[in-house]
């Protein structure tokens, strides 16, 4: 801004010297006036150069700011923390550093579901056994089928197929078949999860549906409703 004012003043002085030069008759005075005009031209060129340099400087700063913004916007995002810390924990739909899970039915027992106590080491590897259960998983690594020997020695089994899983890998629709020496049966039920802890793990589920038992000798069927609650305690 200061250079702009100097520019104006020098411009006026330049015009004054040109006008004055035309009226001078002495050669000496003309030479002095000519030198003054030259000084004015030099100063005007200097001011013009400063303005140009300042403009370029502003442009460089602006370009630098744009570059910094571009670098900031293109910076890689931080890697997301996986929901499940191990394949074993994922298999059971468990999140966080789980060390132990215990189950308890409230009401009648429903075979074909995971209700054994589970323990995991610091890396999330399963350290306990499920001797009565054979577990199968889907392509996502979640349990989708359970074969339960029910602790019997007569060959009885209960096979539960998890028809639908939610996004957490928890069964929501289940079909079960019972095979035993005296009776067979089947059950269809849904599972909801009304209570979830701060880690995102369910601590209470409600099982509702129907189950039918068929007497092998008489073919008599006995149907009863299912309305059972399964709670679990989780240690971290």
mmCIF file of N, CA, C and O in Angstrom, residues 70-129:
data_model
loop_
_atom_site.group_PDB
_atom_site.id
_atom_site.type_symbol
_atom_site.label_atom_id
_atom_site.label_comp_id
_atom_site.label_asym_id
_atom_site.label_seq_id
_atom_site.Cartn_x
_atom_site.Cartn_y
_atom_site.Cartn_z
ATOM 1 N N UNK A 70 -4.263 -30.224 0.336
ATOM 2 C CA UNK A 70 -4.343 -31.447 -0.462
ATOM 3 C C UNK A 70 -3.673 -32.610 0.242
ATOM 4 O O UNK A 70 -4.185 -33.722 0.265
ATOM 5 N N UNK A 71 -2.495 -32.348 0.852
ATOM 6 C CA UNK A 71 -1.790 -33.403 1.587
ATOM 7 C C UNK A 71 -2.618 -33.878 2.763
ATOM 8 O O UNK A 71 -2.727 -35.062 3.047
ATOM 9 N N UNK A 72 -3.247 -32.907 3.461
ATOM 10 C CA UNK A 72 -4.068 -33.261 4.621
ATOM 11 C C UNK A 72 -5.256 -34.112 4.219
ATOM 12 O O UNK A 72 -5.599 -35.078 4.880
ATOM 13 N N UNK A 73 -5.893 -33.759 3.089
ATOM 14 C CA UNK A 73 -7.078 -34.481 2.660
ATOM 15 C C UNK A 73 -6.736 -35.876 2.143
ATOM 16 O O UNK A 73 -7.538 -36.796 2.238
ATOM 17 N N UNK A 74 -5.529 -36.042 1.608
ATOM 18 C CA UNK A 74 -5.155 -37.333 1.046
ATOM 19 C C UNK A 74 -4.454 -38.238 2.052
ATOM 20 O O UNK A 74 -4.041 -39.333 1.711
ATOM 21 N N UNK A 75 -4.299 -37.769 3.296
ATOM 22 C CA UNK A 75 -3.635 -38.584 4.313
ATOM 23 C C UNK A 75 -4.451 -39.846 4.567
ATOM 24 O O UNK A 75 -5.670 -39.806 4.635
ATOM 25 N N UNK A 76 -3.813 -41.008 4.698
ATOM 26 C CA UNK A 76 -4.545 -42.260 4.897
ATOM 27 C C UNK A 76 -5.268 -42.281 6.238
ATOM 28 O O UNK A 76 -4.783 -41.766 7.234
ATOM 29 N N UNK A 77 -6.468 -42.879 6.233
ATOM 30 C CA UNK A 77 -7.241 -42.989 7.464
ATOM 31 C C UNK A 77 -6.658 -44.083 8.353
ATOM 32 O O UNK A 77 -6.056 -45.043 7.880
ATOM 33 N N UNK A 78 -6.885 -43.916 9.661
ATOM 34 C CA UNK A 78 -6.410 -44.914 10.617
ATOM 35 C C UNK A 78 -7.167 -46.222 10.414
ATOM 36 O O UNK A 78 -8.355 -46.229 10.116
ATOM 37 N N UNK A 79 -6.467 -47.330 10.566
ATOM 38 C CA UNK A 79 -7.087 -48.641 10.375
ATOM 39 C C UNK A 79 -8.150 -48.876 11.441
ATOM 40 O O UNK A 79 -7.971 -48.546 12.611
ATOM 41 N N UNK A 80 -9.279 -49.443 11.020
ATOM 42 C CA UNK A 80 -10.368 -49.708 11.942
ATOM 43 C C UNK A 80 -10.021 -50.896 12.846
ATOM 44 O O UNK A 80 -9.404 -51.865 12.409
ATOM 45 N N UNK A 81 -10.441 -50.797 14.095
ATOM 46 C CA UNK A 81 -10.230 -51.894 15.036
ATOM 47 C C UNK A 81 -11.250 -52.987 14.729
ATOM 48 O O UNK A 81 -12.440 -52.710 14.642
ATOM 49 N N UNK A 82 -10.818 -54.234 14.538
ATOM 50 C CA UNK A 82 -11.779 -55.296 14.202
ATOM 51 C C UNK A 82 -12.756 -55.526 15.342
ATOM 52 O O UNK A 82 -12.418 -55.401 16.517
ATOM 53 N N UNK A 83 -14.000 -55.883 14.970
ATOM 54 C CA UNK A 83 -15.033 -56.113 15.980
ATOM 55 C C UNK A 83 -14.719 -57.343 16.818
ATOM 56 O O UNK A 83 -15.024 -57.387 18.009
ATOM 57 N N UNK A 84 -14.094 -58.340 16.201
ATOM 58 C CA UNK A 84 -13.777 -59.587 16.898
ATOM 59 C C UNK A 84 -12.259 -59.764 16.925
ATOM 60 O O UNK A 84 -11.592 -59.680 15.887
ATOM 61 N N UNK A 85 -11.710 -60.013 18.099
ATOM 62 C CA UNK A 85 -10.269 -60.061 18.274
ATOM 63 C C UNK A 85 -9.644 -61.394 17.872
ATOM 64 O O UNK A 85 -8.432 -61.501 17.808
ATOM 65 N N UNK A 86 -10.475 -62.407 17.631
ATOM 66 C CA UNK A 86 -9.952 -63.703 17.193
ATOM 67 C C UNK A 86 -11.057 -64.453 16.474
ATOM 68 O O UNK A 86 -12.244 -64.126 16.585
ATOM 69 N N UNK A 87 -10.663 -65.489 15.741
ATOM 70 C CA UNK A 87 -11.638 -66.321 15.038
ATOM 71 C C UNK A 87 -12.535 -67.066 16.018
ATOM 72 O O UNK A 87 -13.736 -67.262 15.750
ATOM 73 N N UNK A 88 -11.965 -67.485 17.156
ATOM 74 C CA UNK A 88 -12.770 -68.205 18.148
ATOM 75 C C UNK A 88 -13.835 -67.297 18.761
ATOM 76 O O UNK A 88 -14.994 -67.722 18.949
ATOM 77 N N UNK A 89 -13.453 -66.069 19.083
ATOM 78 C CA UNK A 89 -14.436 -65.139 19.639
ATOM 79 C C UNK A 89 -15.506 -64.794 18.601
ATOM 80 O O UNK A 89 -16.692 -64.693 18.920
ATOM 81 N N UNK A 90 -15.080 -64.636 17.358
ATOM 82 C CA UNK A 90 -16.043 -64.335 16.299
ATOM 83 C C UNK A 90 -17.018 -65.480 16.114
ATOM 84 O O UNK A 90 -18.217 -65.265 15.870
ATOM 85 N N UNK A 91 -16.529 -66.706 16.231
ATOM 86 C CA UNK A 91 -17.380 -67.886 16.058
ATOM 87 C C UNK A 91 -18.614 -67.811 16.958
ATOM 88 O O UNK A 91 -19.734 -68.129 16.541
ATOM 89 N N UNK A 92 -18.400 -67.332 18.180
ATOM 90 C CA UNK A 92 -19.502 -67.231 19.138
ATOM 91 C C UNK A 92 -20.141 -65.837 19.146
ATOM 92 O O UNK A 92 -20.973 -65.547 20.002
ATOM 93 N N UNK A 93 -19.714 -64.988 18.229
ATOM 94 C CA UNK A 93 -20.292 -63.642 18.147
ATOM 95 C C UNK A 93 -19.921 -62.774 19.330
ATOM 96 O O UNK A 93 -20.705 -61.902 19.733
ATOM 97 N N UNK A 94 -18.710 -62.951 19.869
ATOM 98 C CA UNK A 94 -18.279 -62.213 21.053
ATOM 99 C C UNK A 94 -17.311 -61.096 20.677
ATOM 100 O O UNK A 94 -16.384 -61.295 19.882
ATOM 101 N N UNK A 95 -17.498 -59.933 21.280
ATOM 102 C CA UNK A 95 -16.669 -58.764 21.000
ATOM 103 C C UNK A 95 -15.840 -58.397 22.232
ATOM 104 O O UNK A 95 -16.274 -58.602 23.360
ATOM 105 N N UNK A 96 -14.672 -57.809 21.991
ATOM 106 C CA UNK A 96 -13.830 -57.361 23.093
ATOM 107 C C UNK A 96 -12.956 -58.481 23.650
ATOM 108 O O UNK A 96 -12.941 -59.611 23.165
ATOM 109 N N UNK A 97 -12.207 -58.145 24.722
ATOM 110 C CA UNK A 97 -11.290 -59.101 25.353
ATOM 111 C C UNK A 97 -12.065 -59.986 26.338
ATOM 112 O O UNK A 97 -11.917 -59.880 27.556
ATOM 113 N N UNK A 98 -12.856 -60.880 25.807
ATOM 114 C CA UNK A 98 -13.652 -61.797 26.634
ATOM 115 C C UNK A 98 -12.752 -62.906 27.167
ATOM 116 O O UNK A 98 -11.950 -63.488 26.426
ATOM 117 N N UNK A 99 -12.879 -63.197 28.476
ATOM 118 C CA UNK A 99 -12.094 -64.281 29.076
ATOM 119 C C UNK A 99 -12.971 -65.462 29.511
ATOM 120 O O UNK A 99 -12.500 -66.592 29.540
ATOM 121 N N UNK A 100 -14.256 -65.187 29.830
ATOM 122 C CA UNK A 100 -15.129 -66.267 30.283
ATOM 123 C C UNK A 100 -16.588 -65.928 30.008
ATOM 124 O O UNK A 100 -16.993 -64.770 30.126
ATOM 125 N N UNK A 101 -17.346 -66.968 29.643
ATOM 126 C CA UNK A 101 -18.795 -66.828 29.434
ATOM 127 C C UNK A 101 -19.490 -67.999 30.115
ATOM 128 O O UNK A 101 -19.107 -69.165 29.913
ATOM 129 N N UNK A 102 -20.490 -67.691 30.928
ATOM 130 C CA UNK A 102 -21.294 -68.742 31.548
ATOM 131 C C UNK A 102 -22.762 -68.531 31.190
ATOM 132 O O UNK A 102 -23.223 -67.390 31.086
ATOM 133 N N UNK A 103 -23.506 -69.647 30.985
ATOM 134 C CA UNK A 103 -24.902 -69.590 30.545
ATOM 135 C C UNK A 103 -25.828 -70.198 31.599
ATOM 136 O O UNK A 103 -25.436 -71.093 32.342
ATOM 137 N N UNK A 104 -27.055 -69.713 31.609
ATOM 138 C CA UNK A 104 -28.063 -70.278 32.509
ATOM 139 C C UNK A 104 -29.443 -70.107 31.890
ATOM 140 O O UNK A 104 -29.848 -68.998 31.543
ATOM 141 N N UNK A 105 -30.170 -71.237 31.761
ATOM 142 C CA UNK A 105 -31.545 -71.178 31.268
ATOM 143 C C UNK A 105 -32.491 -70.804 32.406
ATOM 144 O O UNK A 105 -32.364 -71.299 33.525
ATOM 145 N N UNK A 106 -33.428 -69.941 32.086
ATOM 146 C CA UNK A 106 -34.506 -69.604 33.012
ATOM 147 C C UNK A 106 -35.785 -70.229 32.456
ATOM 148 O O UNK A 106 -36.385 -69.743 31.514
ATOM 149 N N UNK A 107 -36.193 -71.332 33.051
ATOM 150 C CA UNK A 107 -37.314 -72.076 32.492
ATOM 151 C C UNK A 107 -36.797 -73.412 31.985
ATOM 152 O O UNK A 107 -35.789 -73.934 32.465
ATOM 153 N N UNK A 108 -37.471 -73.981 30.990
ATOM 154 C CA UNK A 108 -37.055 -75.279 30.461
ATOM 155 C C UNK A 108 -35.774 -75.149 29.644
ATOM 156 O O UNK A 108 -35.453 -74.080 29.127
ATOM 157 N N UNK A 109 -35.077 -76.269 29.531
ATOM 158 C CA UNK A 109 -33.841 -76.308 28.767
ATOM 159 C C UNK A 109 -34.154 -76.538 27.292
ATOM 160 O O UNK A 109 -35.028 -77.342 26.937
ATOM 161 N N UNK A 110 -33.436 -75.842 26.416
ATOM 162 C CA UNK A 110 -33.629 -75.999 24.971
ATOM 163 C C UNK A 110 -32.351 -76.600 24.395
ATOM 164 O O UNK A 110 -31.298 -75.943 24.388
ATOM 165 N N UNK A 111 -32.407 -77.853 23.910
ATOM 166 C CA UNK A 111 -31.201 -78.464 23.336
ATOM 167 C C UNK A 111 -30.871 -77.844 21.978
ATOM 168 O O UNK A 111 -31.708 -77.215 21.332
ATOM 169 N N UNK A 112 -29.629 -78.028 21.567
ATOM 170 C CA UNK A 112 -29.228 -77.542 20.252
ATOM 171 C C UNK A 112 -28.732 -76.111 20.242
ATOM 172 O O UNK A 112 -28.487 -75.548 19.172
ATOM 173 N N UNK A 113 -28.548 -75.527 21.415
ATOM 174 C CA UNK A 113 -27.994 -74.185 21.520
ATOM 175 C C UNK A 113 -26.693 -74.240 22.326
ATOM 176 O O UNK A 113 -26.483 -75.150 23.130
ATOM 177 N N UNK A 114 -25.828 -73.258 22.105
ATOM 178 C CA UNK A 114 -24.571 -73.207 22.853
ATOM 179 C C UNK A 114 -24.864 -72.685 24.253
ATOM 180 O O UNK A 114 -25.214 -71.521 24.447
ATOM 181 N N UNK A 115 -24.753 -73.590 25.242
ATOM 182 C CA UNK A 115 -24.988 -73.187 26.622
ATOM 183 C C UNK A 115 -23.875 -73.667 27.557
ATOM 184 O O UNK A 115 -24.010 -73.606 28.781
ATOM 185 N N UNK A 116 -22.774 -74.171 26.994
ATOM 186 C CA UNK A 116 -21.622 -74.573 27.807
ATOM 187 C C UNK A 116 -20.861 -73.337 28.273
ATOM 188 O O UNK A 116 -20.907 -72.278 27.632
ATOM 189 N N UNK A 117 -20.135 -73.477 29.384
ATOM 190 C CA UNK A 117 -19.237 -72.405 29.817
ATOM 191 C C UNK A 117 -18.052 -72.341 28.859
ATOM 192 O O UNK A 117 -17.498 -73.374 28.456
ATOM 193 N N UNK A 118 -17.645 -71.121 28.515
ATOM 194 C CA UNK A 118 -16.550 -70.911 27.573
ATOM 195 C C UNK A 118 -15.449 -70.095 28.234
ATOM 196 O O UNK A 118 -15.739 -69.147 28.971
ATOM 197 N N UNK A 119 -14.202 -70.437 27.971
ATOM 198 C CA UNK A 119 -13.072 -69.652 28.466
ATOM 199 C C UNK A 119 -12.112 -69.380 27.301
ATOM 200 O O UNK A 119 -11.977 -70.206 26.379
ATOM 201 N N UNK A 120 -11.446 -68.211 27.377
ATOM 202 C CA UNK A 120 -10.539 -67.789 26.314
ATOM 203 C C UNK A 120 -9.248 -67.252 26.942
ATOM 204 O O UNK A 120 -9.266 -66.693 28.043
ATOM 205 N N UNK A 121 -8.141 -67.418 26.212
ATOM 206 C CA UNK A 121 -6.883 -66.876 26.708
ATOM 207 C C UNK A 121 -6.741 -65.409 26.293
ATOM 208 O O UNK A 121 -7.675 -64.818 25.727
ATOM 209 N N UNK A 122 -5.565 -64.827 26.587
ATOM 210 C CA UNK A 122 -5.363 -63.392 26.336
ATOM 211 C C UNK A 122 -5.457 -63.040 24.851
ATOM 212 O O UNK A 122 -5.741 -61.897 24.497
ATOM 213 N N UNK A 123 -5.213 -64.012 23.979
ATOM 214 C CA UNK A 123 -5.274 -63.773 22.538
ATOM 215 C C UNK A 123 -6.632 -64.113 21.945
ATOM 216 O O UNK A 123 -6.821 -64.036 20.732
ATOM 217 N N UNK A 124 -7.574 -64.492 22.814
ATOM 218 C CA UNK A 124 -8.913 -64.802 22.341
ATOM 219 C C UNK A 124 -9.097 -66.223 21.840
ATOM 220 O O UNK A 124 -10.110 -66.536 21.206
ATOM 221 N N UNK A 125 -8.140 -67.096 22.130
ATOM 222 C CA UNK A 125 -8.255 -68.485 21.701
ATOM 223 C C UNK A 125 -9.075 -69.277 22.712
ATOM 224 O O UNK A 125 -8.885 -69.163 23.922
ATOM 225 N N UNK A 126 -9.994 -70.105 22.210
ATOM 226 C CA UNK A 126 -10.851 -70.915 23.081
ATOM 227 C C UNK A 126 -10.008 -71.954 23.822
ATOM 228 O O UNK A 126 -9.266 -72.722 23.206
ATOM 229 N N UNK A 127 -10.111 -71.962 25.152
ATOM 230 C CA UNK A 127 -9.325 -72.904 25.964
ATOM 231 C C UNK A 127 -10.209 -73.960 26.622
ATOM 232 O O UNK A 127 -9.686 -74.928 27.187
ATOM 233 N N UNK A 128 -11.530 -73.782 26.577
ATOM 234 C CA UNK A 128 -12.442 -74.759 27.173
ATOM 235 C C UNK A 128 -12.951 -75.726 26.101
ATOM 236 O O UNK A 128 -12.757 -75.507 24.904
ATOM 237 N N UNK A 129 -13.603 -76.780 26.534
ATOM 238 C CA UNK A 129 -14.138 -77.796 25.626
ATOM 239 C C UNK A 129 -15.666 -77.759 25.629
ATOM 240 O O UNK A 129 -16.297 -77.330 26.605
#
